[in-house]
C-alpha cells in the first residue's frame, strides 16, 4: 500500500487514493492484514462495503483512526436506509457514497443499477430523518 501511495503521490500530489477497507478489519477472512492500518497514510480514503449484521461501527472505527470514509452500498435498500439513519443519528459525514455491484451485470440488468444509484441518492441526500 505504501509503495503504491508513494509512487502515485510522487507523480501527482493532488490525486486521492481510495482503497477497500475490508482487509483492515480484524478477523476479516482470518488474516492479520488489519495490523497495517496504523502504518498507512491517513489521507487514503477508505471505502467500506462490508457491514456484517448491519453493524455500522466500522464507519466509526475508520474515522477514529483518522481516515475519511466512503460508504459502499449494493441492492439491499434496507441496509442502505439503516446505514443512512446511522450516519445521520451519529452526525457522521462520510466523504461520499458509492453504489456498487460485485458480479457480471448484463446490459439488460442496468435498470437494477439505476435503481440502486437512485435509491442511494434519495436516501443519502434526501429527507431521511430530517
PDB file of C-alpha atoms in Angstrom:
ATOM      1  CA  UNK A   1       0.000   0.000   0.000  1.00  0.00           C
ATOM      2  CA  UNK A   2       2.726   2.453   0.942  1.00  0.00           C
ATOM      3  CA  UNK A   3       4.721   1.678  -2.201  1.00  0.00           C
ATOM      4  CA  UNK A   4       1.734   2.444  -4.413  1.00  0.00           C
ATOM      5  CA  UNK A   5       0.916   5.517  -2.333  1.00  0.00           C
ATOM      6  CA  UNK A   6       4.449   6.940  -2.691  1.00  0.00           C
ATOM      7  CA  UNK A   7       4.536   6.230  -6.418  1.00  0.00           C
ATOM      8  CA  UNK A   8       1.202   7.952  -7.068  1.00  0.00           C
ATOM      9  CA  UNK A   9       1.951  10.926  -4.809  1.00  0.00           C
ATOM     10  CA  UNK A  10       5.338  11.436  -6.499  1.00  0.00           C
ATOM     11  CA  UNK A  11       3.601  11.536  -9.882  1.00  0.00           C
ATOM     12  CA  UNK A  12       0.814  13.907  -8.905  1.00  0.00           C
ATOM     13  CA  UNK A  13       0.279  15.107  -5.339  1.00  0.00           C
ATOM     14  CA  UNK A  14      -3.373  16.121  -5.885  1.00  0.00           C
ATOM     15  CA  UNK A  15      -4.526  12.577  -6.626  1.00  0.00           C
ATOM     16  CA  UNK A  16      -6.567  11.000  -3.834  1.00  0.00           C
ATOM     17  CA  UNK A  17      -6.233   7.283  -3.288  1.00  0.00           C
ATOM     18  CA  UNK A  18      -9.177   5.127  -2.292  1.00  0.00           C
ATOM     19  CA  UNK A  19      -8.892   1.567  -1.039  1.00  0.00           C
ATOM     20  CA  UNK A  20     -11.317  -1.066   0.167  1.00  0.00           C
ATOM     21  CA  UNK A  21     -11.199  -1.299   3.935  1.00  0.00           C
ATOM     22  CA  UNK A  22     -12.241  -4.916   4.461  1.00  0.00           C
ATOM     23  CA  UNK A  23      -8.688  -6.240   4.799  1.00  0.00           C
ATOM     24  CA  UNK A  24      -8.078  -3.642   7.516  1.00  0.00           C
ATOM     25  CA  UNK A  25     -10.834  -5.135   9.670  1.00  0.00           C
ATOM     26  CA  UNK A  26      -9.696  -7.509  12.403  1.00  0.00           C
ATOM     27  CA  UNK A  27     -10.742 -11.109  11.831  1.00  0.00           C
ATOM     28  CA  UNK A  28     -11.825 -10.467   8.243  1.00  0.00           C
ATOM     29  CA  UNK A  29     -11.004 -13.585   6.223  1.00  0.00           C
ATOM     30  CA  UNK A  30      -8.830 -14.843   9.076  1.00  0.00           C
ATOM     31  CA  UNK A  31      -5.896 -12.702   8.028  1.00  0.00           C
ATOM     32  CA  UNK A  32      -3.615 -10.414  10.053  1.00  0.00           C
ATOM     33  CA  UNK A  33      -3.672  -7.648   7.453  1.00  0.00           C
ATOM     34  CA  UNK A  34      -5.710  -5.456   9.810  1.00  0.00           C
ATOM     35  CA  UNK A  35      -2.446  -4.578  11.568  1.00  0.00           C
ATOM     36  CA  UNK A  36      -1.429  -2.457   8.574  1.00  0.00           C
ATOM     37  CA  UNK A  37      -3.995   0.197   9.497  1.00  0.00           C
ATOM     38  CA  UNK A  38      -1.539   2.001  11.763  1.00  0.00           C
ATOM     39  CA  UNK A  39       1.141   2.125   9.063  1.00  0.00           C
ATOM     40  CA  UNK A  40      -0.687   3.532   6.059  1.00  0.00           C
ATOM     41  CA  UNK A  41      -1.167   7.229   5.266  1.00  0.00           C
ATOM     42  CA  UNK A  42      -4.280   8.783   6.761  1.00  0.00           C
ATOM     43  CA  UNK A  43      -5.134  10.671   3.583  1.00  0.00           C
ATOM     44  CA  UNK A  44      -6.043   7.408   1.856  1.00  0.00           C
ATOM     45  CA  UNK A  45      -9.838   7.266   1.679  1.00  0.00           C
ATOM     46  CA  UNK A  46     -11.282   4.000   2.967  1.00  0.00           C
ATOM     47  CA  UNK A  47     -14.247   2.562   1.079  1.00  0.00           C
ATOM     48  CA  UNK A  48     -16.379   0.440   3.379  1.00  0.00           C
ATOM     49  CA  UNK A  49     -18.544  -2.176   1.720  1.00  0.00           C
ATOM     50  CA  UNK A  50     -18.893  -4.820   4.370  1.00  0.00           C
ATOM     51  CA  UNK A  51     -21.466  -4.344   7.144  1.00  0.00           C
ATOM     52  CA  UNK A  52     -21.855  -7.698   8.911  1.00  0.00           C
ATOM     53  CA  UNK A  53     -25.214  -7.946  10.631  1.00  0.00           C
ATOM     54  CA  UNK A  54     -25.781  -4.276   9.804  1.00  0.00           C
ATOM     55  CA  UNK A  55     -23.048  -3.267  12.233  1.00  0.00           C
ATOM     56  CA  UNK A  56     -22.103   0.193  11.016  1.00  0.00           C
ATOM     57  CA  UNK A  57     -19.463   0.751  13.690  1.00  0.00           C
ATOM     58  CA  UNK A  58     -16.783   0.228  11.031  1.00  0.00           C
ATOM     59  CA  UNK A  59     -17.509   3.798   9.985  1.00  0.00           C
ATOM     60  CA  UNK A  60     -16.557   4.976  13.473  1.00  0.00           C
ATOM     61  CA  UNK A  61     -13.558   2.636  13.629  1.00  0.00           C
ATOM     62  CA  UNK A  62     -12.001   4.072  10.464  1.00  0.00           C
ATOM     63  CA  UNK A  63     -12.837   7.713  11.192  1.00  0.00           C
ATOM     64  CA  UNK A  64     -11.472   7.377  14.727  1.00  0.00           C
ATOM     65  CA  UNK A  65      -8.207   6.174  13.177  1.00  0.00           C
ATOM     66  CA  UNK A  66      -8.086   9.406  11.167  1.00  0.00           C
ATOM     67  CA  UNK A  67      -9.358   8.210   7.783  1.00  0.00           C
ATOM     68  CA  UNK A  68     -12.037   9.701   5.576  1.00  0.00           C
ATOM     69  CA  UNK A  69     -14.510   7.041   4.547  1.00  0.00           C
ATOM     70  CA  UNK A  70     -16.766   6.367   1.594  1.00  0.00           C
ATOM     71  CA  UNK A  71     -19.792   4.178   2.127  1.00  0.00           C
ATOM     72  CA  UNK A  72     -20.386   1.484  -0.481  1.00  0.00           C
ATOM     73  CA  UNK A  73     -23.812   0.002  -0.899  1.00  0.00           C
ATOM     74  CA  UNK A  74     -25.450  -2.633  -3.073  1.00  0.00           C
ATOM     75  CA  UNK A  75     -29.058  -3.540  -3.830  1.00  0.00           C
ATOM     76  CA  UNK A  76     -30.307  -4.109  -0.279  1.00  0.00           C
ATOM     77  CA  UNK A  77     -32.351  -0.978   0.343  1.00  0.00           C
ATOM     78  CA  UNK A  78     -32.998  -1.902   3.986  1.00  0.00           C
ATOM     79  CA  UNK A  79     -29.256  -1.896   4.735  1.00  0.00           C
ATOM     80  CA  UNK A  80     -28.845   1.345   2.749  1.00  0.00           C
ATOM     81  CA  UNK A  81     -31.608   3.020   4.723  1.00  0.00           C
ATOM     82  CA  UNK A  82     -30.317   1.777   8.082  1.00  0.00           C
ATOM     83  CA  UNK A  83     -26.795   2.951   7.218  1.00  0.00           C
ATOM     84  CA  UNK A  84     -28.066   6.425   6.302  1.00  0.00           C
ATOM     85  CA  UNK A  85     -30.055   6.578   9.548  1.00  0.00           C
ATOM     86  CA  UNK A  86     -26.932   5.564  11.484  1.00  0.00           C
ATOM     87  CA  UNK A  87     -24.893   8.277   9.760  1.00  0.00           C
ATOM     88  CA  UNK A  88     -27.467  10.961  10.495  1.00  0.00           C
ATOM     89  CA  UNK A  89     -28.165   9.789  14.052  1.00  0.00           C
ATOM     90  CA  UNK A  90     -24.441   9.916  14.862  1.00  0.00           C
ATOM     91  CA  UNK A  91     -23.792  13.094  12.877  1.00  0.00           C
ATOM     92  CA  UNK A  92     -21.266  11.298  10.667  1.00  0.00           C
ATOM     93  CA  UNK A  93     -20.401  12.752   7.302  1.00  0.00           C
ATOM     94  CA  UNK A  94     -18.667  10.275   5.008  1.00  0.00           C
ATOM     95  CA  UNK A  95     -16.536  11.542   2.146  1.00  0.00           C
ATOM     96  CA  UNK A  96     -19.065  10.080  -0.235  1.00  0.00           C
ATOM     97  CA  UNK A  97     -21.290   7.204  -1.208  1.00  0.00           C
ATOM     98  CA  UNK A  98     -20.540   4.544  -3.838  1.00  0.00           C
ATOM     99  CA  UNK A  99     -23.187   2.340  -5.464  1.00  0.00           C
ATOM    100  CA  UNK A 100     -21.551  -0.993  -6.306  1.00  0.00           C
ATOM    101  CA  UNK A 101     -22.168  -4.360  -7.901  1.00  0.00           C
ATOM    102  CA  UNK A 102     -19.961  -7.385  -7.356  1.00  0.00           C
ATOM    103  CA  UNK A 103     -20.779  -9.602 -10.276  1.00  0.00           C
ATOM    104  CA  UNK A 104     -21.071  -9.608 -14.053  1.00  0.00           C
ATOM    105  CA  UNK A 105     -24.010  -7.450 -14.971  1.00  0.00           C
ATOM    106  CA  UNK A 106     -25.538  -7.851 -18.417  1.00  0.00           C
ATOM    107  CA  UNK A 107     -26.908  -4.721 -20.068  1.00  0.00           C
ATOM    108  CA  UNK A 108     -30.471  -5.920 -19.583  1.00  0.00           C
ATOM    109  CA  UNK A 109     -29.950  -5.554 -15.820  1.00  0.00           C
ATOM    110  CA  UNK A 110     -28.917  -1.895 -15.945  1.00  0.00           C
ATOM    111  CA  UNK A 111     -32.310  -0.876 -14.541  1.00  0.00           C
ATOM    112  CA  UNK A 112     -31.265  -2.523 -11.270  1.00  0.00           C
ATOM    113  CA  UNK A 113     -28.068  -0.463 -11.162  1.00  0.00           C
ATOM    114  CA  UNK A 114     -30.038   2.704 -11.934  1.00  0.00           C
ATOM    115  CA  UNK A 115     -32.435   1.834  -9.079  1.00  0.00           C
ATOM    116  CA  UNK A 116     -29.505   1.274  -6.687  1.00  0.00           C
ATOM    117  CA  UNK A 117     -27.991   4.652  -7.569  1.00  0.00           C
ATOM    118  CA  UNK A 118     -31.330   6.448  -7.391  1.00  0.00           C
ATOM    119  CA  UNK A 119     -32.306   4.832  -4.073  1.00  0.00           C
ATOM    120  CA  UNK A 120     -28.930   5.542  -2.513  1.00  0.00           C
ATOM    121  CA  UNK A 121     -29.000   9.166  -3.632  1.00  0.00           C
ATOM    122  CA  UNK A 122     -32.521   9.744  -2.359  1.00  0.00           C
ATOM    123  CA  UNK A 123     -31.680   8.164   0.989  1.00  0.00           C
ATOM    124  CA  UNK A 124     -28.343   9.892   1.461  1.00  0.00           C
ATOM    125  CA  UNK A 125     -29.210  13.345   0.185  1.00  0.00           C
ATOM    126  CA  UNK A 126     -32.978  13.135   0.675  1.00  0.00           C
ATOM    127  CA  UNK A 127     -35.317  13.651   3.568  1.00  0.00           C
ATOM    128  CA  UNK A 128     -34.394  10.626   5.719  1.00  0.00           C
ATOM    129  CA  UNK A 129     -34.563  11.509   9.443  1.00  0.00           C
ATOM    130  CA  UNK A 130     -34.940  15.264   8.962  1.00  0.00           C
TER     131      UNK A 130
END
